[in-house]
XYZ file of C-alpha atoms in Angstrom:
697
model
C 0.337 0.253 0.224
C 2.038 3.221 -1.251
C 2.287 5.910 1.677
C -0.524 8.553 0.562
C -3.658 5.514 0.281
C -2.415 4.446 3.360
C -2.743 7.833 4.828
C -6.038 8.170 3.197
C -7.033 4.716 4.444
C -5.886 6.155 7.904
C -8.003 8.973 8.359
C -11.102 7.170 7.190
C -9.990 4.705 10.248
C -10.099 8.271 12.166
C -12.957 9.100 11.084
C -15.345 6.436 12.460
C -14.592 6.069 16.419
C -14.763 10.423 16.051
C -18.486 9.866 14.379
C -18.903 7.582 17.066
C -18.252 9.983 19.868
C -19.926 13.100 18.116
C -23.029 11.494 17.123
C -23.212 8.627 19.860
C -24.236 10.027 23.100
C -26.723 12.474 21.074
C -27.987 9.180 19.174
C -28.070 7.211 22.657
C -30.305 9.833 24.700
C -31.982 10.427 21.271
C -33.215 6.613 21.675
C -34.002 6.832 25.611
C -36.376 9.860 25.146
C -38.048 8.783 22.147
C -39.138 5.289 23.999
C -39.293 7.335 27.590
C -42.087 9.494 25.932
C -43.993 6.881 24.069
C -44.515 4.652 27.268
C -45.183 7.762 29.050
C -47.599 9.497 27.059
C -49.347 5.572 26.699
C -49.297 5.425 30.599
C -50.843 8.661 31.056
C -53.768 8.384 28.478
C -54.432 4.808 30.533
C -54.892 7.168 33.551
C -57.270 9.507 32.516
C -59.398 6.579 30.973
C -59.155 3.857 33.215
C -62.057 1.833 32.213
C -60.610 2.157 29.183
C -57.809 0.698 29.906
C -59.761 -2.216 32.190
C -62.056 -2.570 28.952
C -58.698 -3.467 26.758
C -57.012 -5.406 29.506
C -59.561 -7.768 29.729
C -60.662 -7.970 26.004
C -58.681 -6.373 23.524
C -55.180 -8.041 24.873
C -55.401 -9.671 27.471
C -52.790 -11.486 29.309
C -53.773 -15.697 29.638
C -51.861 -16.214 32.617
C -53.035 -12.527 34.471
C -56.015 -11.428 35.727
C -56.918 -7.763 34.002
C -56.727 -5.758 36.844
C -53.793 -6.631 38.271
C -52.496 -6.669 34.157
C -53.701 -3.020 33.295
C -52.406 -1.611 37.107
C -49.404 -3.235 35.729
C -48.840 -1.918 32.591
C -49.702 1.543 33.413
C -47.165 1.084 36.488
C -44.408 0.249 33.945
C -45.308 3.229 31.950
C -45.535 5.570 34.227
C -42.497 4.914 36.436
C -39.447 3.468 34.342
C -39.609 6.187 31.645
C -38.428 9.584 33.447
C -35.384 6.906 35.083
C -34.591 6.101 31.195
C -34.856 9.527 30.121
C -32.684 10.501 32.682
C -30.479 7.562 32.393
C -30.669 6.439 36.028
C -30.235 2.643 36.454
C -31.052 2.498 32.415
C -30.819 -0.884 32.262
C -33.493 -2.391 35.275
C -35.975 0.285 33.482
C -35.485 -1.031 30.524
C -35.907 -4.405 31.820
C -39.784 -4.070 32.365
C -40.362 -1.099 29.464
C -39.133 -4.428 26.894
C -41.186 -7.228 29.157
C -44.377 -5.215 27.668
C -43.396 -4.346 24.643
C -42.986 -8.386 24.280
C -45.725 -9.160 25.634
C -48.123 -6.399 23.510
C -46.276 -8.548 20.321
C -46.683 -11.790 20.949
C -50.491 -11.510 23.281
C -51.927 -8.571 21.271
C -51.106 -7.607 18.274
C -47.713 -8.772 16.273
C -46.246 -5.405 14.937
C -42.675 -4.284 12.909
C -43.021 -0.999 15.369
C -43.051 -3.015 18.525
C -40.030 -5.353 17.379
C -37.812 -1.653 17.113
C -39.171 -0.924 20.499
C -37.843 -4.012 21.400
C -34.428 -3.828 19.881
C -33.835 -0.692 21.018
C -34.816 -1.889 24.340
C -32.607 -4.788 23.963
C -29.648 -2.667 23.368
C -29.949 -0.750 26.396
C -30.722 -3.730 28.832
C -27.401 -5.339 27.768
C -25.092 -2.049 26.403
C -26.485 0.544 28.842
C -26.866 4.157 29.083
C -24.202 6.830 26.961
C -22.180 9.313 27.676
C -25.074 11.318 28.318
C -26.935 9.838 31.353
C -26.163 9.649 35.360
C -25.644 6.192 34.710
C -22.382 7.186 33.001
C -21.403 9.904 35.324
C -21.573 7.642 38.288
C -20.114 4.855 36.754
C -16.220 5.488 38.056
C -16.749 5.821 41.722
C -19.996 3.609 42.885
C -18.205 0.650 42.338
C -15.459 1.582 44.499
C -18.105 3.391 47.012
C -19.453 1.629 50.943
C -22.794 0.773 49.042
C -23.192 -2.839 49.690
C -23.285 -5.283 46.570
C -21.605 -1.960 44.550
C -18.791 -3.549 42.973
C -20.752 -7.065 41.955
C -23.221 -5.451 40.212
C -20.679 -3.612 38.502
C -18.780 -6.630 37.560
C -22.368 -8.278 36.170
C -23.479 -5.576 34.560
C -19.862 -5.529 32.868
C -19.874 -9.361 31.982
C -23.553 -8.716 30.512
C -22.049 -6.059 27.808
C -18.930 -8.058 27.347
C -21.360 -11.356 26.587
C -23.864 -10.129 25.596
C -22.799 -7.546 22.911
C -22.365 -8.719 20.176
C -25.239 -11.311 20.895
C -27.314 -8.206 20.335
C -25.702 -6.505 17.674
C -26.119 -9.828 15.610
C -30.106 -9.646 16.333
C -30.338 -5.947 15.110
C -28.719 -6.975 12.138
C -30.916 -9.381 11.654
C -33.818 -7.749 12.420
C -33.450 -5.133 10.523
C -32.635 -7.306 7.249
C -36.005 -9.199 8.025
C -38.250 -5.868 8.147
C -36.147 -4.941 4.587
C -36.518 -8.306 2.510
C -40.289 -7.946 3.257
C -40.572 -5.244 1.982
C -40.329 -6.792 -1.555
C -38.348 -4.688 -2.399
C -34.781 -5.949 -4.914
C -32.580 -3.227 -2.770
C -34.219 -4.171 0.404
C -33.339 -8.004 0.034
C -29.699 -7.001 -1.306
C -29.287 -4.994 2.242
C -30.814 -7.609 4.196
C -28.538 -10.359 2.321
C -25.474 -8.190 3.571
C -26.823 -6.863 6.819
C -27.076 -10.733 7.549
C -23.336 -11.332 7.131
C -22.445 -8.480 8.705
C -20.912 -6.505 5.226
C -20.807 -2.632 4.817
C -23.136 -3.114 7.563
C -22.938 0.974 8.469
C -23.206 2.053 4.755
C -26.091 -0.338 4.021
C -28.279 1.062 7.393
C -27.847 4.831 6.245
C -29.314 3.152 2.882
C -32.167 1.128 4.376
C -33.569 4.405 6.301
C -36.380 4.902 3.183
C -37.973 1.193 4.272
C -40.007 2.814 6.310
C -42.213 -0.003 8.494
C -45.831 1.064 9.611
C -46.126 2.673 12.706
C -42.186 3.168 13.461
C -41.627 6.876 11.901
C -38.645 7.925 14.226
C -38.074 4.397 15.435
C -36.694 2.892 11.864
C -34.069 5.947 12.097
C -32.726 5.281 15.185
C -32.421 1.886 14.959
C -30.407 2.340 11.797
C -28.395 4.589 13.775
C -27.438 2.568 16.162
C -26.394 0.044 13.203
C -24.691 2.571 11.319
C -22.702 4.570 14.233
C -21.603 1.644 17.043
C -21.185 -0.897 13.787
C -22.147 -4.396 13.058
C -19.959 -6.207 16.260
C -17.417 -8.884 16.455
C -19.664 -11.511 14.843
C -19.615 -10.223 11.234
C -17.544 -10.153 8.357
C -16.779 -6.606 8.583
C -14.577 -7.537 11.247
C -13.625 -10.047 9.881
C -11.867 -8.350 7.166
C -10.917 -5.751 9.519
C -8.590 -7.599 11.472
C -7.238 -9.183 8.123
C -6.151 -6.014 7.183
C -4.704 -4.328 10.365
C -2.569 -7.310 10.114
C -1.153 -6.234 7.157
C -0.429 -2.549 7.780
C -0.641 -2.077 11.715
C -1.031 1.145 11.398
C -4.918 0.872 10.336
C -5.450 -0.599 14.008
C -3.490 2.742 15.300
C -0.618 0.536 16.547
C 2.434 2.569 15.441
C 5.587 0.500 15.388
C 7.915 0.592 18.032
C 9.731 3.868 18.016
C 13.252 3.469 18.285
C 15.513 5.827 20.717
C 17.205 7.470 18.331
C 13.929 8.452 16.722
C 13.483 11.967 15.897
C 12.219 14.070 18.387
C 9.669 16.761 18.344
C 9.643 19.208 21.545
C 6.344 21.261 21.209
C 6.168 24.627 24.092
C 2.691 25.434 24.960
C -0.319 23.526 25.384
C -2.572 26.203 24.373
C -4.601 25.818 21.000
C -1.753 25.703 18.490
C 0.933 23.105 20.788
C -2.053 20.976 20.963
C -3.120 21.017 17.307
C 0.500 20.200 16.582
C 0.926 17.494 18.849
C -2.661 15.587 17.338
C -1.071 16.675 13.753
C 1.678 14.173 14.904
C 0.403 11.254 15.781
C 0.818 8.913 13.141
C 4.028 10.711 12.365
C 7.567 8.597 12.868
C 8.690 11.134 15.652
C 8.827 11.012 19.477
C 6.776 14.515 20.485
C 7.159 15.994 24.079
C 4.794 18.617 24.848
C 6.053 20.838 27.505
C 3.644 23.716 29.620
C 4.536 25.481 32.951
C 0.937 24.311 33.515
C -1.080 20.573 33.169
C -3.900 22.040 31.671
C -5.509 22.932 28.431
C -7.036 26.440 28.844
C -10.043 27.574 26.592
C -9.224 31.614 26.597
C -12.787 32.830 25.090
C -14.531 31.969 28.174
C -12.241 33.148 30.575
C -13.784 36.271 31.236
C -16.694 34.184 32.345
C -14.881 32.782 35.341
C -13.624 35.977 35.938
C -17.436 37.324 36.770
C -18.470 34.111 38.374
C -20.673 32.550 35.444
C -18.552 29.684 35.333
C -15.934 27.088 37.325
C -12.453 27.191 36.193
C -12.812 23.604 35.841
C -15.680 23.993 33.239
C -13.281 25.336 31.075
C -9.866 23.982 31.633
C -8.888 20.406 30.830
C -5.915 18.442 32.098
C -3.054 17.595 28.757
C -2.538 14.350 29.962
C -5.802 13.625 29.220
C -6.597 15.141 26.068
C -3.294 13.571 25.119
C -4.094 10.082 26.866
C -4.515 7.898 23.938
C -1.443 8.913 21.669
C 1.208 6.482 22.094
C 4.004 8.609 20.441
C 3.231 11.717 22.888
C 4.909 13.008 25.737
C 3.652 15.436 28.633
C 6.270 17.981 30.833
C 5.205 19.620 33.453
C 8.409 22.449 33.168
C 8.648 26.224 32.811
C 10.933 26.797 29.771
C 13.471 29.796 30.661
C 15.500 29.390 27.181
C 16.482 27.607 23.913
C 19.800 26.639 22.606
C 19.359 26.385 19.169
C 22.945 25.568 18.354
C 22.777 22.578 20.515
C 19.121 22.352 19.423
C 18.243 22.130 23.316
C 15.172 23.611 24.801
C 16.347 24.938 28.319
C 14.076 24.332 31.814
C 13.878 26.501 34.495
C 15.462 23.308 36.637
C 18.166 23.037 35.030
C 16.779 20.455 32.778
C 17.785 20.322 29.298
C 15.169 18.675 26.020
C 16.790 18.316 22.957
C 14.665 18.320 20.505
C 15.069 17.429 16.090
C 12.343 19.644 15.008
C 10.860 22.783 18.114
C 7.418 24.272 17.911
C 6.762 27.525 20.099
C 2.941 28.143 20.874
C 4.067 29.800 23.831
C 0.995 32.326 23.613
C 0.615 36.296 24.794
C 0.211 38.187 28.619
C -1.367 41.367 28.892
C 0.432 44.477 27.733
C 0.596 47.762 29.672
C 2.668 49.909 27.449
C 5.388 49.828 29.197
C 3.562 50.926 32.745
C 4.136 47.833 34.288
C 3.506 48.948 37.981
C 0.041 48.980 36.533
C -0.363 45.556 36.853
C -0.963 44.904 40.511
C -3.768 47.412 40.632
C -5.474 46.874 36.704
C -4.927 42.676 36.291
C -5.424 41.279 33.335
C -7.125 38.514 31.477
C -5.229 35.370 30.158
C -5.037 32.493 32.970
C -6.693 30.890 35.064
C -5.189 32.958 38.254
C -5.770 35.800 36.228
C -9.578 34.538 36.300
C -9.900 33.677 39.687
C -8.395 36.634 40.970
C -10.534 39.314 39.587
C -13.278 37.481 40.386
C -11.926 38.102 43.877
C -11.621 41.938 43.280
C -14.699 42.375 42.218
C -16.778 39.895 44.536
C -14.796 41.886 47.096
C -16.240 45.001 46.094
C -19.637 44.882 46.709
C -18.994 42.950 50.103
C -16.336 46.325 51.245
C -19.531 49.181 49.767
C -21.819 47.160 51.927
C -19.204 47.217 54.961
C -18.894 51.313 53.578
C -20.765 54.088 55.360
C -19.256 56.712 53.664
C -21.210 57.256 50.420
C -18.553 58.315 48.052
C -16.242 55.448 49.140
C -19.339 53.495 48.585
C -19.492 55.377 44.717
C -16.165 53.705 44.513
C -15.972 50.136 45.108
C -19.139 50.168 43.400
C -17.584 51.427 40.353
C -16.022 49.095 38.149
C -13.409 50.255 34.618
C -12.901 47.961 32.691
C -9.773 49.375 29.980
C -9.429 48.000 26.410
C -12.910 48.080 23.818
C -11.916 44.767 21.862
C -13.893 41.295 22.518
C -12.699 40.633 26.134
C -13.004 43.907 27.061
C -16.852 43.944 25.543
C -17.466 40.736 26.821
C -15.849 41.714 30.717
C -18.096 44.895 30.687
C -21.040 43.594 29.606
C -20.666 40.195 32.268
C -19.873 42.634 35.112
C -23.341 44.859 34.652
C -25.336 41.484 33.787
C -23.601 40.215 37.525
C -24.996 43.763 39.324
C -28.210 44.000 37.832
C -29.158 40.583 38.307
C -26.892 37.932 39.724
C -26.650 39.880 43.079
C -30.211 41.216 43.121
C -31.964 40.974 46.826
C -28.224 40.137 48.841
C -27.525 43.082 50.212
C -28.773 45.393 52.521
C -26.669 47.991 52.603
C -26.455 48.599 48.624
C -28.369 48.181 45.713
C -25.823 46.311 43.298
C -27.544 47.531 40.313
C -26.238 50.891 40.740
C -23.292 49.843 40.405
C -21.071 52.083 37.608
C -19.336 49.894 34.735
C -17.478 51.862 32.416
C -15.410 50.616 29.146
C -12.360 52.931 28.315
C -11.105 52.563 24.688
C -8.680 54.617 23.690
C -9.649 54.008 19.733
C -12.727 56.039 18.062
C -14.817 53.026 18.422
C -15.399 49.804 20.498
C -13.883 46.739 18.365
C -11.762 47.864 15.756
C -11.396 44.817 14.179
C -15.273 44.639 12.777
C -17.465 46.524 10.697
C -18.245 49.921 12.156
C -22.235 48.947 12.420
C -21.485 46.591 14.690
C -18.944 48.370 16.897
C -22.265 50.671 16.900
C -24.235 48.128 17.773
C -22.176 46.479 20.286
C -21.538 49.799 21.710
C -25.661 50.512 21.948
C -26.304 46.939 23.836
C -24.040 47.785 26.277
C -24.915 50.839 26.925
C -28.729 49.391 27.485
C -27.411 47.382 30.017
C -26.015 50.589 31.429
C -22.928 50.328 30.424
C -20.821 53.727 29.565
C -18.655 53.606 26.916
C -15.665 56.174 26.826
C -14.146 55.841 23.758
C -11.424 57.771 22.214
C -10.049 58.431 25.652
C -6.762 57.771 26.807
C -6.001 56.025 30.222
C -3.177 58.308 31.542
C -3.020 57.153 34.942
C -4.100 53.711 37.384
C -3.651 53.890 41.218
C -4.693 52.522 43.835
C -7.839 55.025 44.596
C -9.026 55.447 41.019
C -7.779 56.257 37.185
C -6.997 59.320 35.492
C -9.121 59.611 31.333
C -8.045 61.776 29.399
C -7.174 64.226 32.227
C -10.452 63.205 34.192
C -10.074 61.713 37.472
C -12.339 58.556 38.135
C -12.638 57.202 41.378
C -12.865 53.298 41.126
C -11.550 50.559 43.720
C -11.571 48.169 40.423
C -9.551 48.389 37.364
C -9.753 46.001 34.988
C -7.271 45.433 32.221
C -7.914 44.531 28.533
C -6.186 46.852 25.786
C -3.406 44.881 24.840
C -1.168 42.239 24.249
C 2.501 40.886 24.679
C 4.187 38.022 23.328
C 6.822 35.269 25.721
C 10.024 35.916 25.273
C 10.594 33.416 22.645
C 12.133 35.653 20.466
C 14.836 36.358 23.183
C 15.716 32.687 23.395
C 15.817 32.768 19.717
C 17.983 35.206 19.938
C 16.064 36.506 17.059
C 14.388 40.384 16.308
C 11.063 40.211 17.549
C 8.333 42.845 16.468
C 7.340 45.658 18.557
C 4.967 42.922 20.571
C 7.482 40.558 21.238
C 6.058 38.329 18.300
C 9.078 36.150 16.488
C 8.773 36.897 12.459
C 8.443 33.353 10.319
C 8.529 32.220 6.755
C 5.651 31.408 4.795
C 5.890 27.447 6.596
C 5.806 28.931 9.755
C 9.843 28.547 10.354
C 11.994 30.730 12.012
C 14.286 32.132 8.977
C 17.925 31.455 9.484
C 16.615 28.231 11.789
C 14.560 26.063 9.784
C 14.034 23.205 12.425
C 12.079 25.973 14.839
C 8.935 26.890 13.965
C 6.313 29.564 15.558
C 2.606 29.837 15.724
C 0.019 31.580 17.331
C 0.306 34.473 19.496
C 4.340 34.037 19.542
C 4.746 34.631 15.443
C 4.445 37.539 12.646
C 2.855 35.059 10.395
C 1.603 37.415 7.129
C -0.481 34.104 6.061
C -3.817 35.909 6.219
C -3.475 37.522 2.472
C -0.670 39.369 3.222
C -1.421 40.851 6.692
C -0.901 39.389 9.851
C -2.294 36.592 10.764
C -4.649 37.926 14.093
C -4.117 36.132 17.530
C -6.981 34.154 17.701
C -7.913 30.671 18.567
C -8.540 29.073 15.019
C -5.520 30.957 13.795
C -3.332 28.998 16.355
C -4.988 26.115 15.442
C -4.242 26.684 11.589
C -1.288 27.283 12.495
C -0.547 23.794 14.432
C -1.675 21.393 12.125
C 0.023 22.834 9.327
C 3.123 22.274 11.148
C 2.707 19.249 12.136
C 1.934 18.690 8.191
C 5.339 20.515 7.602
C 7.343 18.658 9.788
C 5.663 14.831 8.519
C 6.575 15.497 4.843
C 10.142 16.461 6.406
C 10.325 12.956 8.294
C 8.809 10.585 5.325
C 10.792 12.758 3.137
C 7.502 14.158 0.889
C 7.757 17.532 -0.579
C 6.683 20.193 1.401
C 3.017 21.559 1.478
C 1.885 24.446 0.247
C 2.640 27.785 2.662
C 0.673 28.794 5.571
C -2.348 30.367 4.352
C -5.118 31.757 7.554
C -8.802 30.825 6.949
C -10.919 33.415 8.480
C -14.145 32.065 9.651
C -15.978 35.016 11.461
C -15.463 36.805 14.337
C -18.092 36.967 17.673
C -18.582 38.886 20.496
C -21.168 38.680 23.120
C -22.859 41.785 25.179
C -24.608 40.505 28.540
C -27.383 37.042 28.249
C -29.188 38.694 25.394
C -26.935 40.120 22.544
C -23.717 39.587 20.024
C -22.750 40.520 17.132
C -21.062 37.926 14.597
C -18.783 39.053 10.917
C -18.736 36.305 8.808
C -17.929 39.281 5.713
C -20.535 38.911 3.421
C -23.297 37.921 6.366
C -23.703 39.604 10.064
C -25.455 38.830 13.115
C -26.629 40.687 15.893
C -28.972 40.409 19.127
C -30.230 36.827 20.258
C -29.183 34.952 16.770
C -25.589 36.249 17.263
C -25.865 35.158 21.071
C -27.624 31.820 20.257
C -24.948 31.845 17.490
C -21.923 32.047 19.765
C -22.816 29.684 22.710
C -23.224 26.638 20.609
C -20.077 27.753 18.425
C -17.951 28.110 22.023
C -19.416 25.078 23.355
C -18.180 22.889 20.620
C -15.156 24.201 20.631
C -14.836 23.139 24.628
C -12.472 20.145 25.152
C -14.007 17.290 26.337
C -17.691 15.869 26.376
C -17.965 16.837 30.592
C -17.336 20.350 29.533
C -19.447 20.997 26.708
C -22.467 19.566 29.053
C -20.805 21.165 32.514
C -21.235 24.750 30.696
C -24.367 24.183 28.849
C -26.466 23.438 32.181
C -24.627 26.070 33.948
C -25.194 28.707 31.024
C -29.226 27.770 31.105
C -29.553 27.467 34.287
C -28.247 31.294 34.976
C -30.507 31.990 31.985
C -33.534 30.847 33.650
C -32.763 31.830 37.340
C -30.223 35.330 36.859
C -27.947 33.157 39.062
C -24.298 33.379 38.856
C -23.228 29.879 40.191
C -19.688 30.049 41.500
C -19.863 33.691 42.990
C -16.667 32.164 45.495
C -13.958 34.902 47.041
C -10.975 32.873 47.628
C -7.318 34.267 48.505
C -6.012 36.928 50.323
C -8.461 38.821 52.121
C -6.990 42.469 51.312
C -7.848 44.216 48.192
C -4.972 43.709 45.929
C -1.700 41.967 46.497
C 1.616 43.847 46.745
C 3.448 44.731 43.808
C 5.264 42.190 42.615
C 9.077 42.962 40.640
C 7.673 43.442 36.926
C 9.482 41.997 33.937
C 11.427 44.505 31.580
C 8.685 46.696 29.933
C 7.463 45.708 26.959
C 5.514 47.437 23.888
C 1.738 46.329 23.490
C 0.385 44.446 20.281
C -2.252 47.218 19.950
C -4.044 49.684 21.706
C -6.982 49.144 23.644
C -7.999 46.591 21.525
């Protein structure tokens, strides 16, 4: 098998578990919800007209071995009690078992229908396989077996044995049921499909192709059954599985088995576990090289939602995921916890703070950026920025503590100063932070204080540029400003911050008494340029070539906020998460091509999908070039996009639940004041002043 065909086959192989992981949980939830509503509605109807229910149990579908009255009560009880458990995914197997028995009684003692058989097949699947990730069962599965509950561990082992031994049988039963229904359709295509499913040959594609053969009364259950076969596969008792085993024995890489790498295999070191660094590591998953990811923190952070941690809407764990868990299944990847302090490009080694040196053959610098103060680093202790989890929890501490100290104060002027919040910078972070603070003051804290009214808090957004969101079209900037003002935010455009002190700020010559100031005005790159001994741009970014390598150092790459690339139609690539991910994927392709002796890919070209910014709980702006959205439509789109880009199903589900609860109740759920009780830490030693990437944006 030639290399290109092998890579295509590997990509196709990777698509199957990816589709199962992406679609499987939703499909399982859909099956449970559909079955639950069908049974529960039937139970409600019987309860509403009990005489009719007794009549049906006595004359229409009598059970020969059971009195009609107990039969009616048992049937109604099953239909009312167990569907809620099935929908929640709590004790799913035990809930599905009596429902399966009820369907089988209806099929064999009343009227045989294909719809009953489809329902029975789906319930049997749940009895044997259990509920999927979107269920309470799955949430409890890790801790329950080792708990102090009696028989918890034996029960867990029993259920595992049922799945292990019964899974192949139930998968065969599903295939044979679909095959039988398709064969009875009389359609030649249905007959061919039935034969292929019986053999388990091309089962996934055949299941999708048979969706048009809809049995009577199975309008939704039939597609769900076919979806189970297509997504979860035909099982081990099939020709598909036999063929797969034969192929992967010949080409082990198709099984995801990377041949053992020798100790002298090329070593790729990636510094930084952000969007770009992770994309580079994952892009090298099947490459013939060792990969080491170095980061000073053990987690990958979803920075676009960091402001929601700062304003008590989300917990840090909702937007951060351990890097080791993300790379658990990548055999050629290793994670090192450490702070990089330099790069010896002559010796090709990365130097760590603890004295270790990590040699490399290829180096990828994805070290991100930090907030910049335009040479006024002494402002940082008074006006913290927002780049990491610690920043967010510090801002949350100061924000919530300001309301507490205003409540404790008896002086009106001091209360007003504590209830005045200044956000410096009118880019997306500043706009979102100011809107979230206003929402918290007006809704999240309502009725919780006695001496003050949090809704009287002043939120000022200071922007030195003529308008907010300067990278957005002017119409969207105006819409964002109007939405902020509707929330009560005072927008000061064309206003320069001249001084930031403990008691307030000076803006264009005007002193504003404010005890809480937050910084969202600019960023500076990491010291990567200094490590490499190259001249950075005015914001410290490393100039890179078309392939994102550093000129003069072809084995060193820089991407994301670390790099100055003109891969956006000749313009600098913006410091956005999608740009970093695209850069990481491109660098991985370049390194793989070098390792495998292939021609280098085309120069890096950033593809801008669009820009989004949210304002409070009902408004947002979205720019997709020709398509521009504002208001609620943009807000919903913003929410969906950010949930989908989070790492891990737990984070996606957790954030969705937190947002939905906060949206309905107007309450923030993580209003914890942690850390020192004083207003601000004492000034620390500052890094050498560095110019900022952009002023107030």
